[in-house]
PDB file of C-alpha atoms in Angstrom:
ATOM      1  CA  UNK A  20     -17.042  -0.968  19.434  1.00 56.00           C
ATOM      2  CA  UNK A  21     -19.695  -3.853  19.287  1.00 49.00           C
ATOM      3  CA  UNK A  22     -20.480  -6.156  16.765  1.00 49.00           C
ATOM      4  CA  UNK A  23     -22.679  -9.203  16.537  1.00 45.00           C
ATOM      5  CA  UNK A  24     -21.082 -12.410  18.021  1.00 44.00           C
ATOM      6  CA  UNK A  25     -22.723 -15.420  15.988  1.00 43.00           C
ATOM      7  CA  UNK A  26     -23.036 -13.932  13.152  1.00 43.00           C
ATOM      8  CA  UNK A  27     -22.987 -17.665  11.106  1.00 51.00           C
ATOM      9  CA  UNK A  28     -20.024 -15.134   9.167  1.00 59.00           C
ATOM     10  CA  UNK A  29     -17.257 -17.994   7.904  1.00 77.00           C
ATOM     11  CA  UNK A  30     -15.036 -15.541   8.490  1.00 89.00           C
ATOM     12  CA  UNK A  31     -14.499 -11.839  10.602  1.00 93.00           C
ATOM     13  CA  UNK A  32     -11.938  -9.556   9.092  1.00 96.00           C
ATOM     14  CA  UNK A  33     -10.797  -6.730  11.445  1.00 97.00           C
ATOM     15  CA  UNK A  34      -9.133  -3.924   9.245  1.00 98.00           C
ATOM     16  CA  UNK A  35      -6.908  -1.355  11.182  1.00 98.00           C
ATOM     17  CA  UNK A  36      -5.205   1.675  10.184  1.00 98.00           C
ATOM     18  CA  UNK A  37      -1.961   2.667  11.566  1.00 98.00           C
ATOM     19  CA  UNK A  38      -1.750   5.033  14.424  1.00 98.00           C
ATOM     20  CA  UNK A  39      -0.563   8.494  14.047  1.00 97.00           C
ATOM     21  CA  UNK A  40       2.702   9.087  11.916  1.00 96.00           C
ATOM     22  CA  UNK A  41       4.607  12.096  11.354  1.00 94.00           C
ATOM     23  CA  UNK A  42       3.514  12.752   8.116  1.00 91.00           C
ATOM     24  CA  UNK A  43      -0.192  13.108   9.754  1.00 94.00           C
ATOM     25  CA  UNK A  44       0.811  15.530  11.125  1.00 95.00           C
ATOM     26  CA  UNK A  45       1.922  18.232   8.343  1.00 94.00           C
ATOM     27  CA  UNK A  46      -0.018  21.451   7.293  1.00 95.00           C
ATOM     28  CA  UNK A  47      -1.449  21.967   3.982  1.00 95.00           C
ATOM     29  CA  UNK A  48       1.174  24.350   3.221  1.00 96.00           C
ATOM     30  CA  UNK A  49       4.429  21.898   4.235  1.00 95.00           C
ATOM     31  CA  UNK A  50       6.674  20.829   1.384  1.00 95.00           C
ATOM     32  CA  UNK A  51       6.638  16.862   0.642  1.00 94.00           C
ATOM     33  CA  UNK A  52      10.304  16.252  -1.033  1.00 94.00           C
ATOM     34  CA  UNK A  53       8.511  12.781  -1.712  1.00 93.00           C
ATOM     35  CA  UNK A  54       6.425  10.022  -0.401  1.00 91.00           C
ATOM     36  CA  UNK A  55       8.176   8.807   2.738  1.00 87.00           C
ATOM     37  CA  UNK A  56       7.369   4.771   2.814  1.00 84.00           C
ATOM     38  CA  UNK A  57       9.354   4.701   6.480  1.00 88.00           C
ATOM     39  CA  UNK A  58       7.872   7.679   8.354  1.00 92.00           C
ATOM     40  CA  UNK A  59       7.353   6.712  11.898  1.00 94.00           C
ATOM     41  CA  UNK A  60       5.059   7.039  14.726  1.00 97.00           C
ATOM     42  CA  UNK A  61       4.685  10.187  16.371  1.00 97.00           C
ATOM     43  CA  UNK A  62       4.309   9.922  20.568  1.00 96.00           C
ATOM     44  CA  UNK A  63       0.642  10.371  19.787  1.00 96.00           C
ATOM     45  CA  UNK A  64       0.924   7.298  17.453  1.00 97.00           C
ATOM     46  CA  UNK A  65       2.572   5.300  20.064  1.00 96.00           C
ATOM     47  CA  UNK A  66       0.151   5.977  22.861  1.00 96.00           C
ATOM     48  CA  UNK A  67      -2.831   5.222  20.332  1.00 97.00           C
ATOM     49  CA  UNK A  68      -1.176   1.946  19.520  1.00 97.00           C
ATOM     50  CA  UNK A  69      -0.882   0.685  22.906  1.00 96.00           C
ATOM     51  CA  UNK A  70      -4.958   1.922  23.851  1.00 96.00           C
ATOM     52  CA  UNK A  71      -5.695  -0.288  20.732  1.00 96.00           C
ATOM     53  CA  UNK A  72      -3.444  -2.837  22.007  1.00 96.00           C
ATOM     54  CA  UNK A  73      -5.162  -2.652  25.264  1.00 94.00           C
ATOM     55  CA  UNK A  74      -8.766  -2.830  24.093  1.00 94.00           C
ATOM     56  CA  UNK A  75      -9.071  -4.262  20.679  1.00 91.00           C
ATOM     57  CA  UNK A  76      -7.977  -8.431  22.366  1.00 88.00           C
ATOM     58  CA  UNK A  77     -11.301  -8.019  24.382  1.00 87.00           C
ATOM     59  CA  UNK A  78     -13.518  -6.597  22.339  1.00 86.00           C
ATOM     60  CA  UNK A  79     -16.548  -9.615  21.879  1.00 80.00           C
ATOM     61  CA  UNK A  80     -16.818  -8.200  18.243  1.00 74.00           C
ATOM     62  CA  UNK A  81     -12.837  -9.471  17.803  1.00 74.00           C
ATOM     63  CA  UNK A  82     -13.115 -12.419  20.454  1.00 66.00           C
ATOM     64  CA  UNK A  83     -17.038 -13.279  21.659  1.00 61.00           C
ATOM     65  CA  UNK A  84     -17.110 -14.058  25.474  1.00 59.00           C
ATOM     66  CA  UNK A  85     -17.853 -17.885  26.332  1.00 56.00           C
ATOM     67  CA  UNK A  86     -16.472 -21.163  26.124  1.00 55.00           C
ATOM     68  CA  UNK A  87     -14.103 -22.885  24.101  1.00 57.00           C
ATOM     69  CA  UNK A  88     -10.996 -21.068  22.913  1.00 62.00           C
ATOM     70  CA  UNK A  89     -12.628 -18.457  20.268  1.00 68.00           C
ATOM     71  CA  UNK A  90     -11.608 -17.974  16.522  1.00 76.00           C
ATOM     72  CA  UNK A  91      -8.555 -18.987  15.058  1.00 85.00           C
ATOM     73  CA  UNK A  92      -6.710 -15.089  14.597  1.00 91.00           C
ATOM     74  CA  UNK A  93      -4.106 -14.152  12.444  1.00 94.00           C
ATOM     75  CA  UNK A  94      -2.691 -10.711  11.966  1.00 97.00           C
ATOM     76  CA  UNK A  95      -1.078  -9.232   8.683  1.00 98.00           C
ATOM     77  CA  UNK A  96       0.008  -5.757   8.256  1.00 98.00           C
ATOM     78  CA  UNK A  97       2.049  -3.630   5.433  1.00 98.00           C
ATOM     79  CA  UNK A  98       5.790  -3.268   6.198  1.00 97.00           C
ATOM     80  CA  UNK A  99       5.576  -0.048   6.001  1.00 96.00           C
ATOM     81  CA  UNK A 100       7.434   1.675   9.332  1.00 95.00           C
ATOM     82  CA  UNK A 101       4.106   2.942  10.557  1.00 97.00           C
ATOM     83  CA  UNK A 102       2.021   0.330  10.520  1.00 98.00           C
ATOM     84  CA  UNK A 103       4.557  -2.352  11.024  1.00 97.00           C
ATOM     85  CA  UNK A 104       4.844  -0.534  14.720  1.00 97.00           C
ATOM     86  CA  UNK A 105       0.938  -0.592  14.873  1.00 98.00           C
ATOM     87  CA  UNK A 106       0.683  -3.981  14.561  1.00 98.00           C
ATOM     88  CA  UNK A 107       3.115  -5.115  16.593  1.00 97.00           C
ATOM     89  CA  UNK A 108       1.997  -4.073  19.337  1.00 96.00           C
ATOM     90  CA  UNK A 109      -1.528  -5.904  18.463  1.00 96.00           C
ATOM     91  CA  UNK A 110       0.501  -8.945  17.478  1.00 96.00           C
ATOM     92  CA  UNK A 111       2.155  -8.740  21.513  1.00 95.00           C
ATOM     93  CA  UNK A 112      -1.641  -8.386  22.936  1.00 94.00           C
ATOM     94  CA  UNK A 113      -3.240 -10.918  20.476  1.00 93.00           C
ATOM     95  CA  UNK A 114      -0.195 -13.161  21.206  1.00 93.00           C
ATOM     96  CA  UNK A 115       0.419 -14.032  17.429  1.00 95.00           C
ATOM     97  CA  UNK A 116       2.751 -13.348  14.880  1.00 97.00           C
ATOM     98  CA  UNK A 117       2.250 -10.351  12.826  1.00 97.00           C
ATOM     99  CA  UNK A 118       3.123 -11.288   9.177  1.00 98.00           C
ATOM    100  CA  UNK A 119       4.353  -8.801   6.687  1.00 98.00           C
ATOM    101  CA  UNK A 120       2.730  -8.424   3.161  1.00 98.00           C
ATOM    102  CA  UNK A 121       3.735  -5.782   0.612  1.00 97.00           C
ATOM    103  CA  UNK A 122       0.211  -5.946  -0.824  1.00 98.00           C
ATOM    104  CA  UNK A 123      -0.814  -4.518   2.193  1.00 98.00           C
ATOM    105  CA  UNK A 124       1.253  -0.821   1.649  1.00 97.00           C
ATOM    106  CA  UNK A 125       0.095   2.179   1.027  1.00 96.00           C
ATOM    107  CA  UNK A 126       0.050   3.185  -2.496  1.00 95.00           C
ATOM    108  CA  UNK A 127       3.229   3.201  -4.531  1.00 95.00           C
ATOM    109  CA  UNK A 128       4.933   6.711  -5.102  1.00 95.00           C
ATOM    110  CA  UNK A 129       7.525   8.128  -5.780  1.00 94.00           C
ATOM    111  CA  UNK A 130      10.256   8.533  -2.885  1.00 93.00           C
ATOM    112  CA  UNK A 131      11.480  11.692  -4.317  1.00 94.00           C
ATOM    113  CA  UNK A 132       8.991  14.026  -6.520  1.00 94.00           C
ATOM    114  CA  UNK A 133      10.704  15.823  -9.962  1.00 92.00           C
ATOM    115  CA  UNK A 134      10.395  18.866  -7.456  1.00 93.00           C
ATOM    116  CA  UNK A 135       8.500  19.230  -4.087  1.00 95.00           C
ATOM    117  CA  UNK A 136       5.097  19.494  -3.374  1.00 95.00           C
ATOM    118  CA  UNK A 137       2.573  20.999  -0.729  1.00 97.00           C
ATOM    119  CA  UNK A 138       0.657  18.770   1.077  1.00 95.00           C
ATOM    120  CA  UNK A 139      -2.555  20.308  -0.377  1.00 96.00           C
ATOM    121  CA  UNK A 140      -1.308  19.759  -4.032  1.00 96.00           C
ATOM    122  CA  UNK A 141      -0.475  15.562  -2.945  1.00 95.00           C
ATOM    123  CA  UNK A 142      -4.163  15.759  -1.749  1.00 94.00           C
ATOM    124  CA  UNK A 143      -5.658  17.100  -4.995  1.00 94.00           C
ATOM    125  CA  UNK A 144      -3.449  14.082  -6.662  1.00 95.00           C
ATOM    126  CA  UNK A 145      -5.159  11.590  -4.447  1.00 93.00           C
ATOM    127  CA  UNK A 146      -8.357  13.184  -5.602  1.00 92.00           C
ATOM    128  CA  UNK A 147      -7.364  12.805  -9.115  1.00 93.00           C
ATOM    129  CA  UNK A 148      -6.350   8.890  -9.228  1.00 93.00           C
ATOM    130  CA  UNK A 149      -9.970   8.559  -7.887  1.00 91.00           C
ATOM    131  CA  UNK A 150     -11.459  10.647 -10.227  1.00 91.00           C
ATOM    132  CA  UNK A 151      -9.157   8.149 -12.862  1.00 93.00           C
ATOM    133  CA  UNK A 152      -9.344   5.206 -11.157  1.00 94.00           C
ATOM    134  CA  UNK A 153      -7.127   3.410 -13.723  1.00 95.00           C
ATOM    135  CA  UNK A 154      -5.134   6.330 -14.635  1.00 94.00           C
ATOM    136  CA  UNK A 155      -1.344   6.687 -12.882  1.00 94.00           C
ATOM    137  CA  UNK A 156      -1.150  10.007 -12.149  1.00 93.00           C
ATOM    138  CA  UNK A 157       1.786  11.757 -11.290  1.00 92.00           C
ATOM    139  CA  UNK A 158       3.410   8.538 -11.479  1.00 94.00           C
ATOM    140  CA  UNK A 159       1.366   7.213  -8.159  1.00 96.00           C
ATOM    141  CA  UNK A 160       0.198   4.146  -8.169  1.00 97.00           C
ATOM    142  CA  UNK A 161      -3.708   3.743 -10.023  1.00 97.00           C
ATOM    143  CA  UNK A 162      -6.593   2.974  -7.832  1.00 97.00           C
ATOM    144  CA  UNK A 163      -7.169  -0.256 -10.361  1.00 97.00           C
ATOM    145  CA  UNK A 164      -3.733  -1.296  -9.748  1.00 97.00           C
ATOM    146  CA  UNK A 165      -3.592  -1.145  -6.339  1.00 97.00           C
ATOM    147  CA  UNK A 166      -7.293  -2.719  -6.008  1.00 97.00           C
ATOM    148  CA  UNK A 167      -5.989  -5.522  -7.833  1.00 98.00           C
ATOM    149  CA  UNK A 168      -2.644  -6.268  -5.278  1.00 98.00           C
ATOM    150  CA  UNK A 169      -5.439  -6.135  -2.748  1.00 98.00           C
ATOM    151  CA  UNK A 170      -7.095  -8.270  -4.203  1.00 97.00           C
ATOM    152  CA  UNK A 171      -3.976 -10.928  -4.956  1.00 98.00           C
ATOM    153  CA  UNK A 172      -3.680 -10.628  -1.515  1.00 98.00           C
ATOM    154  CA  UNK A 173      -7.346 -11.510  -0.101  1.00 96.00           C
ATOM    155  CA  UNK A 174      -7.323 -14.757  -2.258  1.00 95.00           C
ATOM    156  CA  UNK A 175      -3.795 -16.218  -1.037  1.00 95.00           C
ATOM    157  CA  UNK A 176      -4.189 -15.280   2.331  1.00 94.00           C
ATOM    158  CA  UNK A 177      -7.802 -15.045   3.239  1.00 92.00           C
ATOM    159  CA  UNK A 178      -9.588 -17.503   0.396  1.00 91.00           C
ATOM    160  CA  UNK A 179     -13.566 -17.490   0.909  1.00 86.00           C
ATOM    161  CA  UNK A 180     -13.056 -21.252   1.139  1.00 70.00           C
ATOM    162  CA  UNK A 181     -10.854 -21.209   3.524  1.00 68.00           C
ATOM    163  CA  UNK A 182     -10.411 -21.804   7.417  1.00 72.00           C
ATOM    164  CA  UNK A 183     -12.619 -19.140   8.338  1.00 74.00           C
ATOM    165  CA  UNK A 184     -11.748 -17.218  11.476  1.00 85.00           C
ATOM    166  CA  UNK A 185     -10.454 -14.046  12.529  1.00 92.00           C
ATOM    167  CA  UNK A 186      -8.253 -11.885  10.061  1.00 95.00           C
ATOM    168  CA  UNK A 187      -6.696  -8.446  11.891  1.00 96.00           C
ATOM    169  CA  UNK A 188      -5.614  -6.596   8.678  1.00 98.00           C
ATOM    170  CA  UNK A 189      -3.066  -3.563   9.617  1.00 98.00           C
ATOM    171  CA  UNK A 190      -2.856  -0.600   6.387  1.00 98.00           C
ATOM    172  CA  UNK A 191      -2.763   2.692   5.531  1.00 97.00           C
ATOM    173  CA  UNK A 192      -6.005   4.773   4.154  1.00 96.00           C
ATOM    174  CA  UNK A 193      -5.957   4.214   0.697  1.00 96.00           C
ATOM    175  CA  UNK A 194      -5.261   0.606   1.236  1.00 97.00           C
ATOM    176  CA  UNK A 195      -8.151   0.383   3.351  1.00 97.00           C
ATOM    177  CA  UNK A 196     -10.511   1.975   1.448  1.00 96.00           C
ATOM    178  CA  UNK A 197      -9.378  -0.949  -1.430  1.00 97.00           C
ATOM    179  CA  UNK A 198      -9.695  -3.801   0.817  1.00 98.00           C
ATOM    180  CA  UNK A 199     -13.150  -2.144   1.861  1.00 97.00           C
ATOM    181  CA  UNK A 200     -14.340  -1.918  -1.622  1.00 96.00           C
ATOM    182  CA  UNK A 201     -13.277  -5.157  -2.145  1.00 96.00           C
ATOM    183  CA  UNK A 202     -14.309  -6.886   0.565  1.00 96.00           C
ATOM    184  CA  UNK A 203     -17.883  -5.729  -0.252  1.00 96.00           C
ATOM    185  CA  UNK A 204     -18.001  -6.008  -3.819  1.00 94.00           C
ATOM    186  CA  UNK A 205     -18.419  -2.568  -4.240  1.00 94.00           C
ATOM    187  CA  UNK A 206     -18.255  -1.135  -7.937  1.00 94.00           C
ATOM    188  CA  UNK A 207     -15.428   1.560  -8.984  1.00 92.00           C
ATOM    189  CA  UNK A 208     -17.988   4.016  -9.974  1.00 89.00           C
ATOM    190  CA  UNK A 209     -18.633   4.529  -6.629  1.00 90.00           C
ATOM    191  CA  UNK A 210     -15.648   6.448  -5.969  1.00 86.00           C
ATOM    192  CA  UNK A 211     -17.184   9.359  -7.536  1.00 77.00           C
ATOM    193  CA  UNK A 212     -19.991   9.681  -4.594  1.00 80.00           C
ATOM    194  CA  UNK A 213     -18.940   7.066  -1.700  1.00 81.00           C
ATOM    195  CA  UNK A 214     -15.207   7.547   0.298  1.00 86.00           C
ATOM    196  CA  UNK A 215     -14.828   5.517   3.934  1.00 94.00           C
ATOM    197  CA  UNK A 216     -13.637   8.149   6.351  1.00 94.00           C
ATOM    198  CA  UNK A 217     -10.519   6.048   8.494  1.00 97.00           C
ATOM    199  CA  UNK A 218      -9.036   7.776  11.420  1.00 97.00           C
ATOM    200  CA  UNK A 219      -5.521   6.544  12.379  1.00 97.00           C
ATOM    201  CA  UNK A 220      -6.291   3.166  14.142  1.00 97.00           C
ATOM    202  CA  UNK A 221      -9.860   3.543  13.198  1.00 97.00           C
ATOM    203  CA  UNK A 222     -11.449   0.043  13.064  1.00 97.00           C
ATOM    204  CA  UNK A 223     -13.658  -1.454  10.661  1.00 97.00           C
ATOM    205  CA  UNK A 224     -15.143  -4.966  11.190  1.00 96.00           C
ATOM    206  CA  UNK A 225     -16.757  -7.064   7.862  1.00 96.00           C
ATOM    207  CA  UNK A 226     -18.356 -10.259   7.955  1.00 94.00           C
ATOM    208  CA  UNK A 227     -18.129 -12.777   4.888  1.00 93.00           C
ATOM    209  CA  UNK A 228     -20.292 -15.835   4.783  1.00 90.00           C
ATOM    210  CA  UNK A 229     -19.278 -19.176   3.156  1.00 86.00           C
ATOM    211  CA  UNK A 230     -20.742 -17.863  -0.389  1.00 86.00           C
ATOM    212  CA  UNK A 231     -18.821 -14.738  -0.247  1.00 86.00           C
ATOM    213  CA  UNK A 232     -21.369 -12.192   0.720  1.00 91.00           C
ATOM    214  CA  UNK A 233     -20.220  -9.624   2.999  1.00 94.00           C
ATOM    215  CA  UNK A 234     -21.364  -7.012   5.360  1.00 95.00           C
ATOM    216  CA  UNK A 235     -20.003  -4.699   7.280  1.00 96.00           C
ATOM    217  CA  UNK A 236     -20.650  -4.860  10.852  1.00 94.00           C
ATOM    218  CA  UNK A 237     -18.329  -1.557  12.201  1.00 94.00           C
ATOM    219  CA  UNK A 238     -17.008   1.412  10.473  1.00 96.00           C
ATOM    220  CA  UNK A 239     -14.324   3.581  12.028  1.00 96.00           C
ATOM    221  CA  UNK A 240     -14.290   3.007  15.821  1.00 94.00           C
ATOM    222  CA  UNK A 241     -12.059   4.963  17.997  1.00 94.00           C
ATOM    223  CA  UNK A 242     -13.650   4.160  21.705  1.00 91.00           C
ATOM    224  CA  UNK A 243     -10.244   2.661  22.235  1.00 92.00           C
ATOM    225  CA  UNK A 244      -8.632   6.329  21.762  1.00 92.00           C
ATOM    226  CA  UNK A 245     -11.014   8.100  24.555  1.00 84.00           C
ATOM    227  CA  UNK A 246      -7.619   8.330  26.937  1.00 67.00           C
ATOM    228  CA  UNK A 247      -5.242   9.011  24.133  1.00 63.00           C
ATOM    229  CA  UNK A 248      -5.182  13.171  23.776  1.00 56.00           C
TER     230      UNK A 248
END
């Protein structure tokens, strides 16, 4: 990935989803019992974290080449099994500590469903919160809601008037896609028409200047993954 290196950006956020999981890996037809909050990498998962590990600490877009000792970084992720395990292996390459936030999960569910589901009928629920974006449906967490944790979260920890820098952000999809909205001011209605497509440990880079205007500079790179399969 590549992305502009003096940018005059007061600050560079770096959002990451987790690597592969096991529930990534289930067919449309599978039963879901529930919505498993401590699934785990699969082997897959493990080898993608490590290539992202590898590569993402040298990338100029995360840490421009030249003198002086570069941005100040700090790394938060979700606690969530999955991407906990994704970003610690970032937090071992980028040689800080990766801090937990539980605004940063995935969307709150239920851990066991009144009765099970297929994976294609959780999918058409996921449609349907978006479709009601301040609806709860099927007692999953509303789009609104979870927008506004992610938002709780971008003002304690990453304040537009703040220290500027480098902020590595480790989620989960639906997460992302909030923080991504948010990020760039983007209007609820959208949802109907405009969805970020994130690949597990796709990357997406956004730049926010000093007034709070952002862009984003990256959406979705996986060069890191070419030695993965």
């Amino acid at each position: 990935m590549t992305g502009g290196g003096g940018t005059g950006a007061a600050q560079r956020f770096v959002l990451v989803r987790h690597a592969e999981a096991s529930l990534n890996v289930l067919e449309d037809e599978d039963l879901l019992p529930g919505f498993d909050p401590r699934a785990g990498l699969t082997p897959l998962g493990e080898r993608q974290a490590r290539a992202l590990a590898r590569h993402l600490p040298g990338d100029p877009a995360v840490r421009p080449r030249g003198p002086g000792p570069g941005p100040v970084v700090r790394l938060y992720c979700s606690p969530q099994a999955r991407a906990a395990r994704t970003a610690a292996a970032l937090a071992t390459a980028l040689g800080v500590p990766a801090v937990a936030d539980g605004r940063l999960a995935e969307l709150r569910a239920p851990e066991v469903f009144p009765h099970p589901i297929t994976v294609r009928e959780w999918d058409a629920v996921l449609e349907d919160r978006l479709r009601r974006p301040a609806a709860e449906v099927s007692g999953v967490e509303s789009w609104v809601d979870q927008r506004r944790r992610v938002r709780e979260f971008l003002d304690a920890c990453c304040p537009v008037a703040g220290d500027g820098g480098l902020r590595v952000l480790v989620s989960h999809s639906e997460t992302m896609q909030a923080l991504l909205f948010e990020l760039l001011g983007l209007d609820d209605v959208l949802l109907h028409r405009t969805r970020f497509k994130i690949s597990n440990t796709g990357v997406f880079i956004v730049d926010r200047t000093e007034d709070g205007c952002a862009s984003l500079v990256v959406a979705n790179s996986k060069t890191h993954l070419a030695r993965t399969a």
